[in-house]
DNA sequence: TCTGGGGTCCTAGGACCC
DNA sequence: TCTGGGGTCCTAGGACCC
């Protein structure tokens, strides 16, 4: 049996948590660069604000209705997320963090326990300890747990336990196909065109047809809806397979020197994430993008993947290769709006791939990176950095509505009035 | 003027091996 | 007329997730 837990309107709920006077008020949280809406309180949803709406297009509507607008504050969200996960972890022997606001938990092997009661208690504890509103779905497979969670939200319940297939059958024909986990925009179009409107309709299809239309993943979803387990919970501490840092620029960039600053800065982030999870990368991908919304601009989306001479997580080594990649794809004459760096081919830090033709400097680099991490942890991110990351960083993103870091900076802790 | 950032998995096709 | 049969590995692109 699986439980799927998620936090309702997560980013908006985090902002409200430290501003209780915003209870019942319209709240939206904007993406990096304050570009578009990525989280909404129920009141904002009721107003008709959609996920992904551009800020400048809904600005008037928000202001007219007295909405509270926030820039994304990932330091705050990451910390609140960790608090919830830690609370939940006490209720299971295995928990898989699925995203910043969701996880799956194994809740089997508990003979004699009343599941409804167990889930209700677990929810109360998390709400009490973190202040975050959560919803819980329980089912025989991960897909059914997700299904139960969604159904709970639809029914305005705090949790829903679908521990028998009878309970699934009772609601599956009222469940819209687009709400199914694994059905996105193009499958939605394909399925509704074939007359499949509900999860029940989908489950009645021939498995061969499902696989042909939606690959093996669609077939897995189909099986899971029948109660056959296909998704296994991964180990919580598994290394990720790719680590990416990418961001839009504040203004269009045309000069190589500023793109170098940005790419070097993103590379430093990637290298530091690699070190945190004790991994090294074998390949680095660098990409640039122009603004696809500007029909009057020439479009250019270059991307290149380069091999490192040997696996590394050193900021200096990775930066050297990332800049080489950037110079290979950079073409003057375009208005670049975004760039990014991805580490791929990730291996455990111990397994070094030596190269016959290149002198190995791994130990020195590891020592240097460790020292940088220590200094930056003590004096703040970016205190010690590679020179090419730049000093002014005039391309850096806009965050006009940033809230305090209530839980991660001493200066920002709320004081009694 | 202004339109996010971070991931996963699967498939097809090409390069290459014997 | 007629040009093998069996693999592996890698990459790009497309679907999905939050």
mmCIF file with all atom_site columns, C-alpha atoms in Angstrom, chain A residues 117-280:
data_model
loop_
_atom_site.group_PDB
_atom_site.id
_atom_site.type_symbol
_atom_site.label_atom_id
_atom_site.label_alt_id
_atom_site.label_comp_id
_atom_site.label_asym_id
_atom_site.label_entity_id
_atom_site.label_seq_id
_atom_site.pdbx_PDB_ins_code
_atom_site.Cartn_x
_atom_site.Cartn_y
_atom_site.Cartn_z
_atom_site.occupancy
_atom_site.B_iso_or_equiv
_atom_site.pdbx_formal_charge
_atom_site.auth_seq_id
_atom_site.auth_comp_id
_atom_site.auth_asym_id
_atom_site.auth_atom_id
_atom_site.pdbx_PDB_model_num
ATOM 1   C CA . UNK A 1 117 ? -7.020  6.485  11.592  1.00 0.00 ? 117 UNK A CA 1
ATOM 2   C CA . UNK A 1 118 ? -3.295  6.199  10.866  1.00 0.00 ? 118 UNK A CA 1
ATOM 3   C CA . UNK A 1 119 ? -3.531  8.615  7.934   1.00 0.00 ? 119 UNK A CA 1
ATOM 4   C CA . UNK A 1 120 ? -5.718  11.064 9.842   1.00 0.00 ? 120 UNK A CA 1
ATOM 5   C CA . UNK A 1 121 ? -3.232  11.130 12.743  1.00 0.00 ? 121 UNK A CA 1
ATOM 6   C CA . UNK A 1 122 ? -0.291  11.552 10.392  1.00 0.00 ? 122 UNK A CA 1
ATOM 7   C CA . UNK A 1 123 ? -1.973  14.494 8.704   1.00 0.00 ? 123 UNK A CA 1
ATOM 8   C CA . UNK A 1 124 ? -2.810  16.181 11.995  1.00 0.00 ? 124 UNK A CA 1
ATOM 9   C CA . UNK A 1 125 ? 0.785   15.835 13.173  1.00 0.00 ? 125 UNK A CA 1
ATOM 10  C CA . UNK A 1 126 ? 2.247   17.412 10.030  1.00 0.00 ? 126 UNK A CA 1
ATOM 11  C CA . UNK A 1 127 ? -0.225  20.278 10.102  1.00 0.00 ? 127 UNK A CA 1
ATOM 12  C CA . UNK A 1 128 ? 0.498   20.877 13.770  1.00 0.00 ? 128 UNK A CA 1
ATOM 13  C CA . UNK A 1 129 ? 4.291   20.719 13.416  1.00 0.00 ? 129 UNK A CA 1
ATOM 14  C CA . UNK A 1 130 ? 4.778   22.623 10.158  1.00 0.00 ? 130 UNK A CA 1
ATOM 15  C CA . UNK A 1 131 ? 1.623   24.693 9.678   1.00 0.00 ? 131 UNK A CA 1
ATOM 16  C CA . UNK A 1 132 ? 1.399   23.479 6.088   1.00 0.00 ? 132 UNK A CA 1
ATOM 17  C CA . UNK A 1 133 ? -1.909  22.213 4.676   1.00 0.00 ? 133 UNK A CA 1
ATOM 18  C CA . UNK A 1 134 ? -1.459  18.776 3.121   1.00 0.00 ? 134 UNK A CA 1
ATOM 19  C CA . UNK A 1 135 ? -3.595  16.234 1.269   1.00 0.00 ? 135 UNK A CA 1
ATOM 20  C CA . UNK A 1 136 ? -3.047  12.480 1.412   1.00 0.00 ? 136 UNK A CA 1
ATOM 21  C CA . UNK A 1 137 ? -4.142  9.746  -0.978  1.00 0.00 ? 137 UNK A CA 1
ATOM 22  C CA . UNK A 1 138 ? -3.773  6.028  -0.318  1.00 0.00 ? 138 UNK A CA 1
ATOM 23  C CA . UNK A 1 139 ? -3.924  3.211  -2.864  1.00 0.00 ? 139 UNK A CA 1
ATOM 24  C CA . UNK A 1 140 ? -2.521  -0.183 -3.789  1.00 0.00 ? 140 UNK A CA 1
ATOM 25  C CA . UNK A 1 141 ? -0.125  1.327  -6.336  1.00 0.00 ? 141 UNK A CA 1
ATOM 26  C CA . UNK A 1 142 ? 1.666   4.666  -6.678  1.00 0.00 ? 142 UNK A CA 1
ATOM 27  C CA . UNK A 1 143 ? -0.698  5.677  -9.495  1.00 0.00 ? 143 UNK A CA 1
ATOM 28  C CA . UNK A 1 144 ? -3.743  4.801  -7.383  1.00 0.00 ? 144 UNK A CA 1
ATOM 29  C CA . UNK A 1 145 ? -2.337  6.778  -4.437  1.00 0.00 ? 145 UNK A CA 1
ATOM 30  C CA . UNK A 1 146 ? -1.926  9.781  -6.742  1.00 0.00 ? 146 UNK A CA 1
ATOM 31  C CA . UNK A 1 147 ? -5.425  9.130  -8.039  1.00 0.00 ? 147 UNK A CA 1
ATOM 32  C CA . UNK A 1 148 ? -6.805  9.031  -4.480  1.00 0.00 ? 148 UNK A CA 1
ATOM 33  C CA . UNK A 1 149 ? -5.041  12.280 -3.606  1.00 0.00 ? 149 UNK A CA 1
ATOM 34  C CA . UNK A 1 150 ? -6.533  14.044 -6.606  1.00 0.00 ? 150 UNK A CA 1
ATOM 35  C CA . UNK A 1 151 ? -9.955  12.618 -5.846  1.00 0.00 ? 151 UNK A CA 1
ATOM 36  C CA . UNK A 1 152 ? -9.655  13.827 -2.235  1.00 0.00 ? 152 UNK A CA 1
ATOM 37  C CA . UNK A 1 153 ? -8.948  17.368 -3.427  1.00 0.00 ? 153 UNK A CA 1
ATOM 38  C CA . UNK A 1 154 ? -11.909 17.231 -5.803  1.00 0.00 ? 154 UNK A CA 1
ATOM 39  C CA . UNK A 1 155 ? -14.170 16.117 -2.951  1.00 0.00 ? 155 UNK A CA 1
ATOM 40  C CA . UNK A 1 156 ? -12.682 18.818 -0.669  1.00 0.00 ? 156 UNK A CA 1
ATOM 41  C CA . UNK A 1 157 ? -11.431 16.174 1.727   1.00 0.00 ? 157 UNK A CA 1
ATOM 42  C CA . UNK A 1 158 ? -8.122  16.120 3.595   1.00 0.00 ? 158 UNK A CA 1
ATOM 43  C CA . UNK A 1 159 ? -7.339  12.532 2.683   1.00 0.00 ? 159 UNK A CA 1
ATOM 44  C CA . UNK A 1 160 ? -8.814  9.562  0.858   1.00 0.00 ? 160 UNK A CA 1
ATOM 45  C CA . UNK A 1 161 ? -8.052  5.890  1.422   1.00 0.00 ? 161 UNK A CA 1
ATOM 46  C CA . UNK A 1 162 ? -8.740  3.591  -1.547  1.00 0.00 ? 162 UNK A CA 1
ATOM 47  C CA . UNK A 1 163 ? -7.514  0.335  -0.017  1.00 0.00 ? 163 UNK A CA 1
ATOM 48  C CA . UNK A 1 164 ? -9.824  -1.940 -2.040  1.00 0.00 ? 164 UNK A CA 1
ATOM 49  C CA . UNK A 1 165 ? -10.494 -2.056 -5.774  1.00 0.00 ? 165 UNK A CA 1
ATOM 50  C CA . UNK A 1 166 ? -14.221 -1.665 -5.042  1.00 0.00 ? 166 UNK A CA 1
ATOM 51  C CA . UNK A 1 167 ? -13.535 1.814  -3.709  1.00 0.00 ? 167 UNK A CA 1
ATOM 52  C CA . UNK A 1 168 ? -11.528 2.632  -6.858  1.00 0.00 ? 168 UNK A CA 1
ATOM 53  C CA . UNK A 1 169 ? -14.269 1.299  -9.138  1.00 0.00 ? 169 UNK A CA 1
ATOM 54  C CA . UNK A 1 170 ? -16.849 3.455  -7.363  1.00 0.00 ? 170 UNK A CA 1
ATOM 55  C CA . UNK A 1 171 ? -15.223 6.739  -8.457  1.00 0.00 ? 171 UNK A CA 1
ATOM 56  C CA . UNK A 1 172 ? -13.081 5.956  -11.496 1.00 0.00 ? 172 UNK A CA 1
ATOM 57  C CA . UNK A 1 173 ? -15.837 6.792  -13.981 1.00 0.00 ? 173 UNK A CA 1
ATOM 58  C CA . UNK A 1 174 ? -16.173 10.302 -12.567 1.00 0.00 ? 174 UNK A CA 1
ATOM 59  C CA . UNK A 1 175 ? -12.454 11.032 -12.799 1.00 0.00 ? 175 UNK A CA 1
ATOM 60  C CA . UNK A 1 176 ? -11.486 13.296 -15.715 1.00 0.00 ? 176 UNK A CA 1
ATOM 61  C CA . UNK A 1 177 ? -8.871  11.837 -18.037 1.00 0.00 ? 177 UNK A CA 1
ATOM 62  C CA . UNK A 1 178 ? -6.691  14.972 -17.929 1.00 0.00 ? 178 UNK A CA 1
ATOM 63  C CA . UNK A 1 179 ? -6.286  14.620 -14.152 1.00 0.00 ? 179 UNK A CA 1
ATOM 64  C CA . UNK A 1 180 ? -4.611  11.253 -14.526 1.00 0.00 ? 180 UNK A CA 1
ATOM 65  C CA . UNK A 1 181 ? -0.914  11.103 -13.623 1.00 0.00 ? 181 UNK A CA 1
ATOM 66  C CA . UNK A 1 182 ? 0.964   10.637 -16.914 1.00 0.00 ? 182 UNK A CA 1
ATOM 67  C CA . UNK A 1 183 ? -1.644  12.214 -19.185 1.00 0.00 ? 183 UNK A CA 1
ATOM 68  C CA . UNK A 1 184 ? -0.328  15.543 -20.419 1.00 0.00 ? 184 UNK A CA 1
ATOM 69  C CA . UNK A 1 185 ? -1.383  17.882 -23.181 1.00 0.00 ? 185 UNK A CA 1
ATOM 70  C CA . UNK A 1 186 ? -0.738  15.656 -26.189 1.00 0.00 ? 186 UNK A CA 1
ATOM 71  C CA . UNK A 1 187 ? -2.066  12.412 -24.690 1.00 0.00 ? 187 UNK A CA 1
ATOM 72  C CA . UNK A 1 188 ? -5.140  14.321 -23.537 1.00 0.00 ? 188 UNK A CA 1
ATOM 73  C CA . UNK A 1 189 ? -5.778  15.409 -27.128 1.00 0.00 ? 189 UNK A CA 1
ATOM 74  C CA . UNK A 1 190 ? -5.176  11.907 -28.445 1.00 0.00 ? 190 UNK A CA 1
ATOM 75  C CA . UNK A 1 191 ? -7.367  10.184 -25.838 1.00 0.00 ? 191 UNK A CA 1
ATOM 76  C CA . UNK A 1 192 ? -10.319 12.538 -25.981 1.00 0.00 ? 192 UNK A CA 1
ATOM 77  C CA . UNK A 1 193 ? -10.215 12.327 -29.777 1.00 0.00 ? 193 UNK A CA 1
ATOM 78  C CA . UNK A 1 194 ? -10.728 8.584  -29.306 1.00 0.00 ? 194 UNK A CA 1
ATOM 79  C CA . UNK A 1 195 ? -13.719 9.239  -27.041 1.00 0.00 ? 195 UNK A CA 1
ATOM 80  C CA . UNK A 1 196 ? -11.865 8.511  -23.793 1.00 0.00 ? 196 UNK A CA 1
ATOM 81  C CA . UNK A 1 197 ? -13.077 11.098 -21.303 1.00 0.00 ? 197 UNK A CA 1
ATOM 82  C CA . UNK A 1 198 ? -12.611 9.508  -17.877 1.00 0.00 ? 198 UNK A CA 1
ATOM 83  C CA . UNK A 1 199 ? -10.081 7.304  -16.098 1.00 0.00 ? 199 UNK A CA 1
ATOM 84  C CA . UNK A 1 200 ? -12.732 4.573  -16.266 1.00 0.00 ? 200 UNK A CA 1
ATOM 85  C CA . UNK A 1 201 ? -12.900 4.858  -20.071 1.00 0.00 ? 201 UNK A CA 1
ATOM 86  C CA . UNK A 1 202 ? -9.116  4.643  -20.201 1.00 0.00 ? 202 UNK A CA 1
ATOM 87  C CA . UNK A 1 203 ? -8.975  1.558  -18.015 1.00 0.00 ? 203 UNK A CA 1
ATOM 88  C CA . UNK A 1 204 ? -11.478 -0.234 -20.293 1.00 0.00 ? 204 UNK A CA 1
ATOM 89  C CA . UNK A 1 205 ? -9.159  0.024  -23.344 1.00 0.00 ? 205 UNK A CA 1
ATOM 90  C CA . UNK A 1 206 ? -7.163  -2.873 -24.731 1.00 0.00 ? 206 UNK A CA 1
ATOM 91  C CA . UNK A 1 207 ? -3.625  -2.888 -23.253 1.00 0.00 ? 207 UNK A CA 1
ATOM 92  C CA . UNK A 1 208 ? -2.088  -3.291 -26.726 1.00 0.00 ? 208 UNK A CA 1
ATOM 93  C CA . UNK A 1 209 ? -3.829  -0.152 -27.940 1.00 0.00 ? 209 UNK A CA 1
ATOM 94  C CA . UNK A 1 210 ? -2.721  1.771  -24.833 1.00 0.00 ? 210 UNK A CA 1
ATOM 95  C CA . UNK A 1 211 ? 0.935   0.816  -25.343 1.00 0.00 ? 211 UNK A CA 1
ATOM 96  C CA . UNK A 1 212 ? 0.821   1.735  -29.012 1.00 0.00 ? 212 UNK A CA 1
ATOM 97  C CA . UNK A 1 213 ? -0.571  5.188  -28.234 1.00 0.00 ? 213 UNK A CA 1
ATOM 98  C CA . UNK A 1 214 ? 1.359   5.989  -25.050 1.00 0.00 ? 214 UNK A CA 1
ATOM 99  C CA . UNK A 1 215 ? 4.428   3.700  -24.995 1.00 0.00 ? 215 UNK A CA 1
ATOM 100 C CA . UNK A 1 216 ? 5.277   1.365  -22.155 1.00 0.00 ? 216 UNK A CA 1
ATOM 101 C CA . UNK A 1 217 ? 4.709   4.161  -19.635 1.00 0.00 ? 217 UNK A CA 1
ATOM 102 C CA . UNK A 1 218 ? 1.049   4.454  -20.592 1.00 0.00 ? 218 UNK A CA 1
ATOM 103 C CA . UNK A 1 219 ? 0.690   0.700  -20.242 1.00 0.00 ? 219 UNK A CA 1
ATOM 104 C CA . UNK A 1 220 ? 2.199   0.879  -16.760 1.00 0.00 ? 220 UNK A CA 1
ATOM 105 C CA . UNK A 1 221 ? -0.340  3.507  -15.766 1.00 0.00 ? 221 UNK A CA 1
ATOM 106 C CA . UNK A 1 222 ? -3.121  1.278  -17.155 1.00 0.00 ? 222 UNK A CA 1
ATOM 107 C CA . UNK A 1 223 ? -1.863  -1.705 -15.138 1.00 0.00 ? 223 UNK A CA 1
ATOM 108 C CA . UNK A 1 224 ? -1.489  0.326  -11.977 1.00 0.00 ? 224 UNK A CA 1
ATOM 109 C CA . UNK A 1 225 ? -5.100  1.484  -12.294 1.00 0.00 ? 225 UNK A CA 1
ATOM 110 C CA . UNK A 1 226 ? -6.059  -2.192 -12.189 1.00 0.00 ? 226 UNK A CA 1
ATOM 111 C CA . UNK A 1 227 ? -4.043  -2.576 -8.977  1.00 0.00 ? 227 UNK A CA 1
ATOM 112 C CA . UNK A 1 228 ? -0.919  -4.175 -10.451 1.00 0.00 ? 228 UNK A CA 1
ATOM 113 C CA . UNK A 1 229 ? 2.228   -2.575 -9.055  1.00 0.00 ? 229 UNK A CA 1
ATOM 114 C CA . UNK A 1 230 ? 4.675   -1.294 -11.707 1.00 0.00 ? 230 UNK A CA 1
ATOM 115 C CA . UNK A 1 231 ? 6.345   1.678  -9.966  1.00 0.00 ? 231 UNK A CA 1
ATOM 116 C CA . UNK A 1 232 ? 8.709   0.761  -7.152  1.00 0.00 ? 232 UNK A CA 1
ATOM 117 C CA . UNK A 1 233 ? 9.759   3.352  -4.598  1.00 0.00 ? 233 UNK A CA 1
ATOM 118 C CA . UNK A 1 234 ? 13.353  4.313  -5.236  1.00 0.00 ? 234 UNK A CA 1
ATOM 119 C CA . UNK A 1 235 ? 15.748  4.770  -2.433  1.00 0.00 ? 235 UNK A CA 1
ATOM 120 C CA . UNK A 1 236 ? 15.459  8.235  -0.967  1.00 0.00 ? 236 UNK A CA 1
ATOM 121 C CA . UNK A 1 237 ? 19.177  8.876  -1.268  1.00 0.00 ? 237 UNK A CA 1
ATOM 122 C CA . UNK A 1 238 ? 19.613  7.863  -4.884  1.00 0.00 ? 238 UNK A CA 1
ATOM 123 C CA . UNK A 1 239 ? 21.787  10.207 -6.908  1.00 0.00 ? 239 UNK A CA 1
ATOM 124 C CA . UNK A 1 240 ? 20.072  12.164 -9.630  1.00 0.00 ? 240 UNK A CA 1
ATOM 125 C CA . UNK A 1 241 ? 21.032  11.430 -13.243 1.00 0.00 ? 241 UNK A CA 1
ATOM 126 C CA . UNK A 1 242 ? 21.356  15.022 -14.374 1.00 0.00 ? 242 UNK A CA 1
ATOM 127 C CA . UNK A 1 243 ? 21.970  18.273 -12.553 1.00 0.00 ? 243 UNK A CA 1
ATOM 128 C CA . UNK A 1 244 ? 21.003  21.455 -14.301 1.00 0.00 ? 244 UNK A CA 1
ATOM 129 C CA . UNK A 1 245 ? 21.209  25.160 -13.593 1.00 0.00 ? 245 UNK A CA 1
ATOM 130 C CA . UNK A 1 246 ? 19.605  27.505 -16.066 1.00 0.00 ? 246 UNK A CA 1
ATOM 131 C CA . UNK A 1 247 ? 17.987  30.881 -15.856 1.00 0.00 ? 247 UNK A CA 1
ATOM 132 C CA . UNK A 1 248 ? 16.596  33.654 -17.985 1.00 0.00 ? 248 UNK A CA 1
ATOM 133 C CA . UNK A 1 249 ? 18.628  36.826 -18.083 1.00 0.00 ? 249 UNK A CA 1
ATOM 134 C CA . UNK A 1 250 ? 17.329  40.115 -16.808 1.00 0.00 ? 250 UNK A CA 1
ATOM 135 C CA . UNK A 1 251 ? 17.928  41.723 -20.210 1.00 0.00 ? 251 UNK A CA 1
ATOM 136 C CA . UNK A 1 252 ? 18.869  40.374 -23.629 1.00 0.00 ? 252 UNK A CA 1
ATOM 137 C CA . UNK A 1 253 ? 22.548  39.452 -23.828 1.00 0.00 ? 253 UNK A CA 1
ATOM 138 C CA . UNK A 1 254 ? 24.526  39.791 -27.026 1.00 0.00 ? 254 UNK A CA 1
ATOM 139 C CA . UNK A 1 255 ? 28.142  39.929 -25.829 1.00 0.00 ? 255 UNK A CA 1
ATOM 140 C CA . UNK A 1 256 ? 30.166  36.791 -25.236 1.00 0.00 ? 256 UNK A CA 1
ATOM 141 C CA . UNK A 1 257 ? 31.791  38.223 -22.100 1.00 0.00 ? 257 UNK A CA 1
ATOM 142 C CA . UNK A 1 258 ? 28.486  38.492 -20.207 1.00 0.00 ? 258 UNK A CA 1
ATOM 143 C CA . UNK A 1 259 ? 27.333  35.069 -21.374 1.00 0.00 ? 259 UNK A CA 1
ATOM 144 C CA . UNK A 1 260 ? 30.621  33.756 -20.001 1.00 0.00 ? 260 UNK A CA 1
ATOM 145 C CA . UNK A 1 261 ? 29.824  35.268 -16.605 1.00 0.00 ? 261 UNK A CA 1
ATOM 146 C CA . UNK A 1 262 ? 26.373  33.684 -16.579 1.00 0.00 ? 262 UNK A CA 1
ATOM 147 C CA . UNK A 1 263 ? 27.518  30.260 -17.757 1.00 0.00 ? 263 UNK A CA 1
ATOM 148 C CA . UNK A 1 264 ? 30.385  30.272 -15.248 1.00 0.00 ? 264 UNK A CA 1
ATOM 149 C CA . UNK A 1 265 ? 27.956  31.173 -12.465 1.00 0.00 ? 265 UNK A CA 1
ATOM 150 C CA . UNK A 1 266 ? 25.533  28.376 -13.397 1.00 0.00 ? 266 UNK A CA 1
ATOM 151 C CA . UNK A 1 267 ? 28.446  25.950 -13.644 1.00 0.00 ? 267 UNK A CA 1
ATOM 152 C CA . UNK A 1 268 ? 29.509  26.844 -10.102 1.00 0.00 ? 268 UNK A CA 1
ATOM 153 C CA . UNK A 1 269 ? 25.987  25.986 -8.913  1.00 0.00 ? 269 UNK A CA 1
ATOM 154 C CA . UNK A 1 270 ? 26.049  22.649 -10.723 1.00 0.00 ? 270 UNK A CA 1
ATOM 155 C CA . UNK A 1 271 ? 29.516  21.778 -9.387  1.00 0.00 ? 271 UNK A CA 1
ATOM 156 C CA . UNK A 1 272 ? 28.475  22.597 -5.854  1.00 0.00 ? 272 UNK A CA 1
ATOM 157 C CA . UNK A 1 273 ? 25.334  20.429 -6.150  1.00 0.00 ? 273 UNK A CA 1
ATOM 158 C CA . UNK A 1 274 ? 27.508  17.582 -7.431  1.00 0.00 ? 274 UNK A CA 1
ATOM 159 C CA . UNK A 1 275 ? 29.755  17.880 -4.384  1.00 0.00 ? 275 UNK A CA 1
ATOM 160 C CA . UNK A 1 276 ? 26.790  17.913 -2.009  1.00 0.00 ? 276 UNK A CA 1
ATOM 161 C CA . UNK A 1 277 ? 25.562  14.578 -3.353  1.00 0.00 ? 277 UNK A CA 1
ATOM 162 C CA . UNK A 1 278 ? 29.140  13.234 -3.558  1.00 0.00 ? 278 UNK A CA 1
ATOM 163 C CA . UNK A 1 279 ? 29.074  12.739 -7.313  1.00 0.00 ? 279 UNK A CA 1
ATOM 164 C CA . UNK A 1 280 ? 31.139  13.661 -10.320 1.00 0.00 ? 280 UNK A CA 1
#
